[in-house]
mmCIF file of C-alpha atoms in Angstrom:
data_model
loop_
_atom_site.group_PDB
_atom_site.id
_atom_site.type_symbol
_atom_site.label_atom_id
_atom_site.label_comp_id
_atom_site.label_asym_id
_atom_site.label_seq_id
_atom_site.Cartn_x
_atom_site.Cartn_y
_atom_site.Cartn_z
ATOM 1 C CA MET A 1 33.645 -0.476 13.497
ATOM 2 C CA THR A 2 32.455 2.628 13.285
ATOM 3 C CA LEU A 3 28.159 3.370 13.510
ATOM 4 C CA ARG A 4 29.007 4.150 9.721
ATOM 5 C CA SER A 5 30.962 1.681 8.323
ATOM 6 C CA LEU A 6 27.913 -0.679 9.629
ATOM 7 C CA ILE A 7 25.282 0.345 7.859
ATOM 8 C CA LEU A 8 27.363 0.439 4.919
ATOM 9 C CA GLU A 9 27.921 -3.098 5.674
ATOM 10 C CA MET A 10 24.216 -3.933 6.537
ATOM 11 C CA ARG A 11 23.390 -2.280 3.319
ATOM 12 C CA SER A 12 24.946 -4.515 1.493
ATOM 13 C CA ARG A 13 23.836 -7.685 2.805
ATOM 14 C CA PRO A 14 20.274 -9.537 1.535
ATOM 15 C CA HIS A 15 17.689 -8.758 4.186
ATOM 16 C CA ARG A 16 17.507 -12.205 5.341
ATOM 17 C CA VAL A 17 21.247 -12.418 6.097
ATOM 18 C CA VAL A 18 20.803 -9.304 8.130
ATOM 19 C CA HIS A 19 18.257 -10.850 10.175
ATOM 20 C CA ASP A 20 20.451 -13.595 11.025
ATOM 21 C CA LEU A 21 23.130 -11.076 12.334
ATOM 22 C CA ALA A 22 22.272 -11.307 15.583
ATOM 23 C CA ALA A 23 23.392 -15.181 16.048
ATOM 24 C CA ALA A 24 26.398 -15.096 13.338
ATOM 25 C CA ALA A 25 27.634 -12.421 16.261
ATOM 26 C CA ASP A 26 28.846 -15.102 18.309
ATOM 27 C CA SER A 27 30.539 -17.722 16.067
ATOM 28 C CA THR A 28 33.920 -15.206 16.191
ATOM 29 C CA PRO A 29 35.657 -13.163 18.298
ATOM 30 C CA GLU A 30 35.901 -11.320 15.780
ATOM 31 C CA SER A 31 32.521 -11.081 14.362
ATOM 32 C CA SER A 32 31.666 -10.635 18.062
ATOM 33 C CA GLU A 33 33.529 -7.285 18.283
ATOM 34 C CA ALA A 34 32.145 -6.252 14.553
ATOM 35 C CA TYR A 35 28.353 -6.559 16.298
ATOM 36 C CA CYS A 36 29.205 -5.005 19.634
ATOM 37 C CA TRP A 37 26.956 -2.910 18.413
ATOM 38 C CA SER A 38 23.578 -4.593 19.798
ATOM 39 C CA GLU A 39 24.621 -4.190 23.515
ATOM 40 C CA ILE A 40 24.559 -0.147 22.759
ATOM 41 C CA PRO A 41 22.357 1.270 26.163
ATOM 42 C CA GLU A 42 19.171 1.806 25.345
ATOM 43 C CA GLU A 43 19.426 5.615 25.930
ATOM 44 C CA LEU A 44 22.325 6.039 23.868
ATOM 45 C CA LEU A 45 20.583 3.872 21.087
ATOM 46 C CA ARG A 46 17.646 5.611 21.006
ATOM 47 C CA GLU A 47 19.971 9.072 20.864
ATOM 48 C CA ILE A 48 21.933 7.635 17.999
ATOM 49 C CA LEU A 49 18.548 6.206 15.940
ATOM 50 C CA ILE A 50 17.088 9.352 16.168
ATOM 51 C CA ARG A 51 19.703 11.185 14.350
ATOM 52 C CA VAL A 52 19.535 8.488 11.957
ATOM 53 C CA GLU A 53 16.123 9.064 10.862
ATOM 54 C CA ALA A 54 16.215 12.247 11.380
ATOM 55 C CA ALA A 55 19.473 12.921 8.642
ATOM 56 C CA ASP A 56 18.261 10.713 5.487
ATOM 57 C CA GLY A 57 15.757 13.511 5.033
ATOM 58 C CA GLY A 58 12.677 10.491 4.879
ATOM 59 C CA GLU A 59 14.043 9.768 0.776
ATOM 60 C CA TRP A 60 14.850 6.780 -1.009
ATOM 61 C CA PRO A 61 18.091 5.659 -1.724
ATOM 62 C CA SER A 62 19.077 7.282 1.813
ATOM 63 C CA ARG A 63 15.997 5.807 3.553
ATOM 64 C CA ARG A 64 18.103 2.353 3.759
ATOM 65 C CA SER A 65 20.153 3.401 6.418
ATOM 66 C CA VAL A 66 16.783 3.432 8.363
ATOM 67 C CA VAL A 67 15.734 0.132 7.207
ATOM 68 C CA ALA A 68 19.674 -1.438 8.409
ATOM 69 C CA CYS A 69 19.660 -0.249 11.488
ATOM 70 C CA ALA A 70 16.297 -1.748 12.268
ATOM 71 C CA GLY A 71 18.284 -5.233 11.040
ATOM 72 C CA VAL A 72 20.993 -5.148 13.413
ATOM 73 C CA CYS A 73 19.335 -7.290 15.902
ATOM 74 C CA ARG A 74 15.986 -7.244 18.182
ATOM 75 C CA GLY A 75 16.607 -4.082 19.861
ATOM 76 C CA TRP A 76 17.130 -2.076 17.401
ATOM 77 C CA ARG A 77 14.401 -3.011 15.527
ATOM 78 C CA LEU A 78 11.925 -2.077 18.209
ATOM 79 C CA LEU A 79 13.485 1.353 19.245
ATOM 80 C CA MET A 80 13.357 1.698 14.794
ATOM 81 C CA ASN A 81 10.219 0.306 14.758
ATOM 82 C CA GLU A 82 9.012 2.970 17.818
ATOM 83 C CA THR A 83 10.970 5.935 16.040
ATOM 84 C CA VAL A 84 10.294 5.863 12.618
ATOM 85 C CA VAL A 85 6.463 7.816 12.134
ATOM 86 C CA VAL A 86 3.466 6.451 10.051
ATOM 87 C CA PRO A 87 3.227 7.975 7.176
ATOM 88 C CA GLU A 88 0.196 9.788 7.867
ATOM 89 C CA ILE A 89 1.826 11.905 9.957
ATOM 90 C CA SER A 90 5.670 11.504 7.733
ATOM 91 C CA SER A 91 4.483 11.032 4.236
ATOM 92 C CA LYS A 92 7.144 8.413 4.625
ATOM 93 C CA LEU A 93 7.381 4.653 3.278
ATOM 94 C CA THR A 94 10.075 3.038 4.895
ATOM 95 C CA PHE A 95 9.078 -0.613 5.729
ATOM 96 C CA PRO A 96 6.631 -2.931 4.072
ATOM 97 C CA ILE A 97 3.834 -2.126 6.543
ATOM 98 C CA SER A 98 4.186 1.548 5.544
ATOM 99 C CA LEU A 99 2.015 0.102 2.162
ATOM 100 C CA LYS A 100 -0.575 -0.952 4.374
ATOM 101 C CA GLN A 101 -1.497 2.153 6.548
ATOM 102 C CA PRO A 102 -3.099 5.512 5.147
ATOM 103 C CA GLY A 103 -1.157 7.699 3.688
ATOM 104 C CA PRO A 104 0.003 11.507 3.876
ATOM 105 C CA ARG A 105 -3.071 13.772 5.270
ATOM 106 C CA ASP A 106 -2.279 17.409 3.854
ATOM 107 C CA SER A 107 0.114 15.694 0.361
ATOM 108 C CA LEU A 108 0.009 12.465 -2.135
ATOM 109 C CA VAL A 109 2.088 10.640 -2.310
ATOM 110 C CA GLN A 110 3.394 10.205 -5.812
ATOM 111 C CA CYS A 111 4.150 6.629 -7.660
ATOM 112 C CA PHE A 112 3.534 5.304 -11.047
ATOM 113 C CA ILE A 113 2.825 2.183 -12.353
ATOM 114 C CA LYS A 114 4.826 -0.089 -15.462
ATOM 115 C CA ARG A 115 2.971 -2.491 -17.350
ATOM 116 C CA ASN A 116 4.012 -5.321 -19.145
ATOM 117 C CA ARG A 117 2.230 -6.398 -21.535
ATOM 118 C CA ILE A 118 4.114 -9.580 -22.566
ATOM 119 C CA THR A 119 4.179 -11.090 -19.000
ATOM 120 C CA GLN A 120 0.570 -9.899 -18.049
ATOM 121 C CA SER A 121 2.466 -7.428 -15.004
ATOM 122 C CA TYR A 122 2.153 -4.261 -13.027
ATOM 123 C CA HIS A 123 4.854 -3.020 -11.069
ATOM 124 C CA LEU A 124 4.185 -0.441 -8.194
ATOM 125 C CA TYR A 125 7.098 2.641 -7.545
ATOM 126 C CA LEU A 126 8.037 5.083 -5.083
ATOM 127 C CA GLY A 127 8.903 8.683 -7.152
ATOM 128 C CA LEU A 128 11.836 9.961 -6.078
ATOM 129 C CA THR A 129 11.819 12.837 -8.178
ATOM 130 C CA ASN A 130 8.964 15.196 -9.579
ATOM 131 C CA SER A 131 10.329 14.022 -12.694
ATOM 132 C CA LEU A 132 7.976 11.152 -14.814
ATOM 133 C CA THR A 133 11.523 9.849 -16.238
ATOM 134 C CA ASP A 134 13.178 8.318 -12.895
ATOM 135 C CA ASP A 135 13.934 4.958 -11.821
ATOM 136 C CA GLY A 136 11.589 4.686 -8.298
ATOM 137 C CA LYS A 137 11.947 2.252 -5.309
ATOM 138 C CA PHE A 138 10.455 -0.497 -6.078
ATOM 139 C CA LEU A 139 7.167 -0.950 -4.203
ATOM 140 C CA LEU A 140 4.794 -3.710 -4.877
ATOM 141 C CA ALA A 141 4.249 -5.980 -8.011
ATOM 142 C CA ALA A 142 0.773 -7.625 -9.617
ATOM 143 C CA CYS A 143 0.432 -10.210 -12.204
ATOM 144 C CA LYS A 144 -3.730 -11.047 -14.196
ATOM 145 C CA LEU A 145 -4.523 -13.925 -14.002
ATOM 146 C CA LYS A 146 -7.267 -14.578 -16.344
ATOM 147 C CA HIS A 147 -9.919 -17.786 -15.469
ATOM 148 C CA THR A 148 -13.236 -18.963 -17.113
ATOM 149 C CA THR A 149 -15.707 -16.905 -15.332
ATOM 150 C CA CYS A 150 -13.422 -14.158 -13.439
ATOM 151 C CA THR A 151 -9.896 -12.305 -13.747
ATOM 152 C CA ASP A 152 -7.671 -12.224 -10.687
ATOM 153 C CA TYR A 153 -4.449 -9.649 -9.840
ATOM 154 C CA ILE A 154 -2.532 -10.917 -7.601
ATOM 155 C CA ILE A 155 -0.460 -8.457 -5.322
ATOM 156 C CA SER A 156 2.719 -8.925 -4.084
ATOM 157 C CA LEU A 157 6.096 -7.816 -1.902
ATOM 158 C CA ARG A 158 8.156 -9.519 -5.067
ATOM 159 C CA SER A 159 7.961 -9.070 -8.797
ATOM 160 C CA ASP A 160 10.040 -12.723 -9.133
ATOM 161 C CA ASP A 161 7.425 -14.544 -6.714
ATOM 162 C CA MET A 162 3.344 -14.286 -7.044
ATOM 163 C CA SER A 163 2.794 -17.325 -5.328
ATOM 164 C CA ARG A 164 0.010 -17.220 -2.632
ATOM 165 C CA ARG A 165 1.368 -19.304 -0.300
ATOM 166 C CA SER A 166 4.075 -17.046 -0.725
ATOM 167 C CA GLN A 167 5.606 -14.887 2.235
ATOM 168 C CA ALA A 168 5.422 -12.230 0.069
ATOM 169 C CA TYR A 169 2.125 -12.303 -0.810
ATOM 170 C CA VAL A 170 -0.024 -9.272 -0.312
ATOM 171 C CA GLY A 171 -3.948 -10.509 -1.415
ATOM 172 C CA LYS A 172 -5.647 -10.582 -4.738
ATOM 173 C CA VAL A 173 -8.428 -8.359 -6.669
ATOM 174 C CA ARG A 174 -10.866 -10.142 -8.241
ATOM 175 C CA SER A 175 -13.079 -8.704 -10.882
ATOM 176 C CA ASN A 176 -16.682 -10.651 -12.214
ATOM 177 C CA PHE A 177 -17.014 -12.565 -15.798
ATOM 178 C CA LEU A 178 -18.800 -8.554 -17.254
ATOM 179 C CA GLY A 179 -15.126 -6.839 -15.240
ATOM 180 C CA THR A 180 -17.899 -4.773 -13.994
ATOM 181 C CA LYS A 181 -17.312 -5.612 -10.108
ATOM 182 C CA PHE A 182 -13.887 -5.884 -8.078
ATOM 183 C CA THR A 183 -13.090 -7.276 -4.707
ATOM 184 C CA VAL A 184 -10.264 -6.163 -3.252
ATOM 185 C CA PHE A 185 -9.032 -9.628 -1.076
ATOM 186 C CA ASP A 186 -6.243 -8.486 1.992
ATOM 187 C CA GLY A 187 -4.064 -11.628 2.377
ATOM 188 C CA ASN A 188 -2.185 -10.601 5.243
ATOM 189 C CA LEU A 189 -6.034 -9.897 7.314
ATOM 190 C CA LEU A 190 -6.460 -11.254 10.845
ATOM 191 C CA PRO A 191 -10.268 -11.458 11.471
ATOM 192 C CA THR A 192 -11.467 -10.736 14.927
ATOM 193 C CA THR A 193 -14.805 -12.597 14.514
ATOM 194 C CA GLY A 194 -16.241 -15.630 11.647
ATOM 195 C CA ALA A 195 -13.588 -18.489 11.204
ATOM 196 C CA ALA A 196 -10.908 -17.203 13.342
ATOM 197 C CA LYS A 197 -13.319 -17.135 16.350
ATOM 198 C CA MET A 198 -14.260 -20.729 15.095
ATOM 199 C CA ARG A 199 -10.632 -21.881 15.013
ATOM 200 C CA LYS A 200 -9.764 -20.263 18.349
ATOM 201 C CA ASN A 201 -11.783 -22.466 20.382
ATOM 202 C CA ARG A 202 -10.882 -25.376 18.682
ATOM 203 C CA SER A 203 -7.490 -24.594 19.965
ATOM 204 C CA SER A 204 -5.642 -23.520 23.169
ATOM 205 C CA ASN A 205 -3.297 -21.877 21.793
ATOM 206 C CA PRO A 206 -3.663 -18.499 19.743
ATOM 207 C CA ALA A 207 -0.099 -18.256 17.986
ATOM 208 C CA LYS A 208 -1.740 -20.997 15.969
ATOM 209 C CA VAL A 209 -4.892 -20.238 15.565
ATOM 210 C CA SER A 210 -3.352 -17.081 12.885
ATOM 211 C CA LEU A 211 -1.475 -18.970 10.854
ATOM 212 C CA LYS A 212 -4.544 -21.839 9.851
ATOM 213 C CA VAL A 213 -6.278 -18.573 8.650
ATOM 214 C CA PRO A 214 -6.565 -19.192 4.723
ATOM 215 C CA LEU A 215 -4.738 -16.770 2.609
ATOM 216 C CA GLY A 216 -6.757 -13.861 0.967
ATOM 217 C CA SER A 217 -10.175 -14.356 1.610
ATOM 218 C CA TYR A 218 -11.008 -11.356 3.662
ATOM 219 C CA PRO A 219 -12.497 -8.754 1.882
ATOM 220 C CA VAL A 220 -11.482 -5.373 2.626
ATOM 221 C CA ALA A 221 -12.863 -2.756 -0.709
ATOM 222 C CA HIS A 222 -15.478 -3.535 -3.294
ATOM 223 C CA ILE A 223 -15.286 -1.432 -6.685
ATOM 224 C CA THR A 224 -17.897 -0.988 -9.207
ATOM 225 C CA TYR A 225 -18.122 0.255 -12.859
ATOM 226 C CA GLU A 226 -21.637 1.587 -13.917
ATOM 227 C CA LEU A 227 -23.061 -0.375 -16.960
ATOM 228 C CA ASN A 228 -23.275 1.559 -20.147
ATOM 229 C CA VAL A 229 -26.617 0.340 -20.943
ATOM 230 C CA LEU A 230 -27.251 3.076 -23.820
ATOM 231 C CA GLY A 231 -23.593 2.469 -25.471
ATOM 232 C CA SER A 232 -23.251 6.061 -25.433
ATOM 233 C CA ARG A 233 -19.378 7.227 -25.206
ATOM 234 C CA GLY A 234 -18.464 8.992 -21.770
ATOM 235 C CA PRO A 235 -15.465 8.944 -18.873
ATOM 236 C CA ARG A 236 -16.676 5.852 -16.528
ATOM 237 C CA LYS A 237 -18.357 6.117 -13.452
ATOM 238 C CA MET A 238 -16.433 3.934 -10.648
ATOM 239 C CA GLN A 239 -17.481 3.640 -6.480
ATOM 240 C CA CYS A 240 -15.512 2.551 -4.234
ATOM 241 C CA VAL A 241 -16.852 1.143 -1.164
ATOM 242 C CA MET A 242 -13.840 1.249 1.266
ATOM 243 C CA ASP A 243 -15.068 -2.358 4.199
ATOM 244 C CA THR A 244 -12.513 -1.308 5.866
ATOM 245 C CA ILE A 245 -12.261 2.448 6.663
ATOM 246 C CA PRO A 246 -15.669 4.333 9.132
ATOM 247 C CA THR A 247 -16.933 7.536 7.767
ATOM 248 C CA ASN A 248 -15.639 9.167 10.167
ATOM 249 C CA ALA A 249 -12.070 8.691 9.175
ATOM 250 C CA MET A 250 -12.475 11.920 7.098
ATOM 251 C CA GLU A 251 -13.388 13.872 9.808
ATOM 252 C CA PRO A 252 -10.351 15.910 11.297
ATOM 253 C CA ARG A 253 -9.742 13.763 14.105
ATOM 254 C CA GLY A 254 -10.809 10.392 12.519
ATOM 255 C CA VAL A 255 -8.852 6.898 12.221
ATOM 256 C CA GLY A 256 -8.277 5.184 9.190
ATOM 257 C CA SER A 257 -7.074 1.322 9.447
ATOM 258 C CA GLU A 258 -3.929 0.980 10.409
ATOM 259 C CA PRO A 259 -2.370 -2.709 10.266
ATOM 260 C CA SER A 260 0.259 -3.694 13.305
ATOM 261 C CA GLU A 261 2.293 -6.438 10.764
ATOM 262 C CA PHE A 262 2.146 -8.643 8.306
ATOM 263 C CA PRO A 263 0.900 -11.663 10.902
ATOM 264 C CA PHE A 264 2.081 -14.485 7.972
ATOM 265 C CA LEU A 265 5.333 -12.640 8.231
ATOM 266 C CA GLY A 266 6.722 -13.566 11.723
ATOM 267 C CA THR A 267 7.818 -10.632 13.822
ATOM 268 C CA ARG A 268 10.478 -9.580 11.162
ATOM 269 C CA SER A 269 11.885 -5.739 11.837
ATOM 270 C CA THR A 270 10.873 -5.009 8.425
ATOM 271 C CA PHE A 271 7.223 -5.739 8.816
ATOM 272 C CA SER A 272 5.926 -4.527 12.015
ATOM 273 C CA ARG A 273 5.090 -1.484 14.254
ATOM 274 C CA SER A 274 5.080 -1.539 17.416
ATOM 275 C CA GLN A 275 1.830 1.418 18.212
ATOM 276 C CA SER A 276 -0.820 0.964 15.626
ATOM 277 C CA LYS A 277 -4.371 -0.057 16.056
ATOM 278 C CA PRO A 278 -5.856 -3.317 14.405
ATOM 279 C CA LEU A 279 -7.348 -3.474 10.781
ATOM 280 C CA ARG A 280 -11.048 -4.624 11.175
ATOM 281 C CA SER A 281 -12.034 -7.390 8.765
ATOM 282 C CA SER A 282 -14.738 -6.498 6.770
ATOM 283 C CA SER A 283 -17.784 -4.359 6.509
ATOM 284 C CA SER A 284 -20.199 -6.415 8.083
ATOM 285 C CA HIS A 285 -17.514 -5.856 11.439
ATOM 286 C CA LEU A 286 -17.259 -2.474 10.977
ATOM 287 C CA LYS A 287 -19.663 -0.281 13.614
ATOM 288 C CA GLU A 288 -19.744 2.406 11.448
ATOM 289 C CA THR A 289 -20.559 3.003 7.583
ATOM 290 C CA PRO A 290 -18.509 2.535 5.136
ATOM 291 C CA LEU A 291 -16.156 5.257 3.412
ATOM 292 C CA VAL A 292 -17.935 5.477 -0.238
ATOM 293 C CA LEU A 293 -15.154 7.146 -2.908
ATOM 294 C CA SER A 294 -16.199 7.985 -6.474
ATOM 295 C CA ASN A 295 -14.760 9.029 -9.507
ATOM 296 C CA LYS A 296 -14.765 13.334 -9.798
ATOM 297 C CA THR A 297 -16.749 14.127 -12.734
ATOM 298 C CA PRO A 298 -15.300 15.416 -15.547
ATOM 299 C CA ARG A 299 -15.240 18.500 -17.470
ATOM 300 C CA TRP A 300 -16.486 18.329 -21.281
ATOM 301 C CA HIS A 301 -13.876 21.008 -23.054
ATOM 302 C CA GLU A 302 -15.338 22.773 -26.037
ATOM 303 C CA GLN A 303 -12.185 23.372 -27.643
ATOM 304 C CA LEU A 304 -10.411 20.364 -26.950
ATOM 305 C CA ARG A 305 -13.785 18.615 -27.548
ATOM 306 C CA CYS A 306 -13.165 16.075 -25.324
ATOM 307 C CA TRP A 307 -13.183 15.068 -21.364
ATOM 308 C CA CYS A 308 -11.223 16.751 -19.159
ATOM 309 C CA LEU A 309 -9.543 16.853 -15.387
ATOM 310 C CA ASN A 310 -7.218 18.579 -13.776
ATOM 311 C CA PHE A 311 -3.991 16.312 -12.875
ATOM 312 C CA HIS A 312 -1.848 18.927 -12.017
ATOM 313 C CA GLY A 313 1.077 18.081 -14.613
ATOM 314 C CA ARG A 314 0.484 14.258 -13.263
ATOM 315 C CA VAL A 315 -1.270 13.166 -16.503
ATOM 316 C CA THR A 316 -0.157 13.691 -20.005
ATOM 317 C CA VAL A 317 -1.656 10.962 -21.972
ATOM 318 C CA ALA A 318 -5.429 10.756 -22.812
ATOM 319 C CA SER A 319 -6.892 7.783 -21.581
ATOM 320 C CA VAL A 320 -10.746 6.057 -19.853
ATOM 321 C CA LYS A 321 -8.483 4.927 -17.802
ATOM 322 C CA ASN A 322 -7.693 8.402 -15.723
ATOM 323 C CA PHE A 323 -9.707 9.080 -13.101
ATOM 324 C CA GLN A 324 -9.927 10.913 -9.395
ATOM 325 C CA LEU A 325 -11.706 9.586 -6.312
ATOM 326 C CA VAL A 326 -12.972 11.622 -3.601
ATOM 327 C CA ALA A 327 -15.054 10.957 -1.206
ATOM 328 C CA ALA A 328 -18.696 10.451 -2.230
ATOM 329 C CA GLY A 329 -21.477 12.788 -0.908
ATOM 330 C CA SER A 330 -22.507 12.898 2.520
ATOM 331 C CA ASN A 331 -18.963 10.839 3.304
ATOM 332 C CA ALA A 332 -16.966 13.881 3.253
ATOM 333 C CA SER A 333 -19.589 15.756 5.871
ATOM 334 C CA GLY A 334 -17.766 16.710 9.529
ATOM 335 C CA THR A 335 -14.074 17.592 8.046
ATOM 336 C CA GLY A 336 -14.748 20.701 8.883
ATOM 337 C CA LEU A 337 -14.097 22.647 4.926
ATOM 338 C CA SER A 338 -17.230 23.761 3.357
ATOM 339 C CA PRO A 339 -18.709 21.356 1.028
ATOM 340 C CA GLU A 340 -17.022 22.699 -2.607
ATOM 341 C CA ARG A 341 -13.663 22.218 -0.805
ATOM 342 C CA GLN A 342 -14.496 19.144 0.611
ATOM 343 C CA SER A 343 -15.600 17.911 -3.125
ATOM 344 C CA GLU A 344 -12.315 19.318 -4.266
ATOM 345 C CA ARG A 345 -9.992 17.047 -2.533
ATOM 346 C CA ILE A 346 -8.587 14.268 -4.202
ATOM 347 C CA ILE A 347 -7.650 11.256 -2.242
ATOM 348 C CA LEU A 348 -5.981 8.916 -5.462
ATOM 349 C CA GLN A 349 -6.227 9.776 -8.984
ATOM 350 C CA PHE A 350 -4.222 7.216 -11.818
ATOM 351 C CA GLY A 351 -3.844 8.492 -15.342
ATOM 352 C CA LYS A 352 -1.564 7.355 -17.962
ATOM 353 C CA VAL A 353 1.487 9.306 -18.902
ATOM 354 C CA GLY A 354 3.397 6.678 -22.122
ATOM 355 C CA LYS A 355 2.146 3.503 -23.535
ATOM 356 C CA ASP A 356 2.504 1.237 -20.703
ATOM 357 C CA MET A 357 3.395 4.227 -17.784
ATOM 358 C CA PHE A 358 0.474 5.621 -15.599
ATOM 359 C CA THR A 359 0.572 7.884 -12.196
ATOM 360 C CA MET A 360 -0.671 7.051 -8.853
ATOM 361 C CA ASP A 361 -0.990 9.345 -6.051
ATOM 362 C CA TYR A 362 -2.876 8.420 -3.208
ATOM 363 C CA GLY A 363 -3.609 10.427 -0.022
ATOM 364 C CA TYR A 364 -5.401 9.617 3.393
ATOM 365 C CA PRO A 365 -7.146 7.005 4.704
ATOM 366 C CA ILE A 366 -5.834 4.979 2.193
ATOM 367 C CA SER A 367 -3.186 2.530 1.764
ATOM 368 C CA ALA A 368 -0.381 2.236 -1.151
ATOM 369 C CA PHE A 369 -2.287 -1.711 -1.359
ATOM 370 C CA GLN A 370 -5.565 -0.144 -1.589
ATOM 371 C CA ALA A 371 -4.839 2.185 -3.733
ATOM 372 C CA PHE A 372 -2.609 0.236 -6.426
ATOM 373 C CA ALA A 373 -5.686 -2.302 -6.010
ATOM 374 C CA ILE A 374 -7.639 0.589 -7.390
ATOM 375 C CA CYS A 375 -5.574 1.279 -10.056
ATOM 376 C CA LEU A 376 -5.312 -2.956 -11.638
ATOM 377 C CA SER A 377 -9.115 -2.681 -11.961
ATOM 378 C CA SER A 378 -8.896 0.274 -14.097
ATOM 379 C CA PHE A 379 -6.599 -2.351 -16.567
ATOM 380 C CA GLU A 380 -9.152 -4.717 -16.710
ATOM 381 C CA THR A 381 -11.342 -4.206 -20.510
ATOM 382 C CA ARG A 382 -14.483 -4.307 -19.604
ATOM 383 C CA ILE A 383 -17.153 -3.795 -22.520
ATOM 384 C CA ALA A 384 -20.206 -3.355 -20.206
ATOM 385 C CA CYS A 385 -18.992 -0.307 -19.313
ATOM 386 C CA GLU A 386 -17.052 1.108 -22.781
#
């Protein structure tokens, strides 16, 4: 069996089956011969994986070859984790953990969101072409749950599993009663203080501590929409406090939050990266001042008689939901750019292109998960702000 045929076979199998291939290799002589690739010398294997990583061009669906290689066995997984470069540098989204890591510094990752009004669900896709009509690569899903005093948006890695106790659960967005304030919760975040320390004192086994941490209870961002007290018509005003991203992340050598794995998913190959820094738990434990994002003020167009923003062709339908986020005020200082250029640097932009189709483009220092959560807040109807 050649390497190419093995990769093609990996592609056709479900992810859970891929993880069990190493165990199945000892069941029969034929399977042992088929999966002898797990015994390749490390130096040779590293060279093979580097070539696979470089050959796919960084785009889906050819990117599946990298994921398939990571699913052969533990040795392949560890080497592939070392080979794949984080999105901040490569602009590539490969494994699910890439959705929690900062986007590229010099460009924006182009995505789009499809809304289903009947099921109150939202699906995030990675754009595969510059066209707004391609099918895209599925990334995340969210569903809207209305409560008496608030609204929750549950975010999951799977569109058919929205349970908070599922391994696919990523986090949630919760609004207040008026729909003017939102809190983004990370459901896979391991805190370093507070409740985690209390549990650690009661147990001598650190591995058991993480499994007892409650899901979805650690805020990573706060979104506020300004109240429209006078009832005047105009664009929305919003502000996002990124609790886990320090202000100095915007500097040339600044470092954003880089989670290493999804803690509640164990050590699966597609959910971890070997070299990364842990994500801080909340603003109260963040030593530096948290980064603040605010929406870019649109300009009034006299001829069109409306407020306008330059989305560079990525937004085609006028909507009050459309926005662009930039670093607010002094948070952009220290980047080495002039104040004018600092204020022009778009970190997240969101806009309407169809009845239930929206584009979402994001970049450093926020992740796809954070960007998706912020955009979900824009879907909420808020009479107090409009």
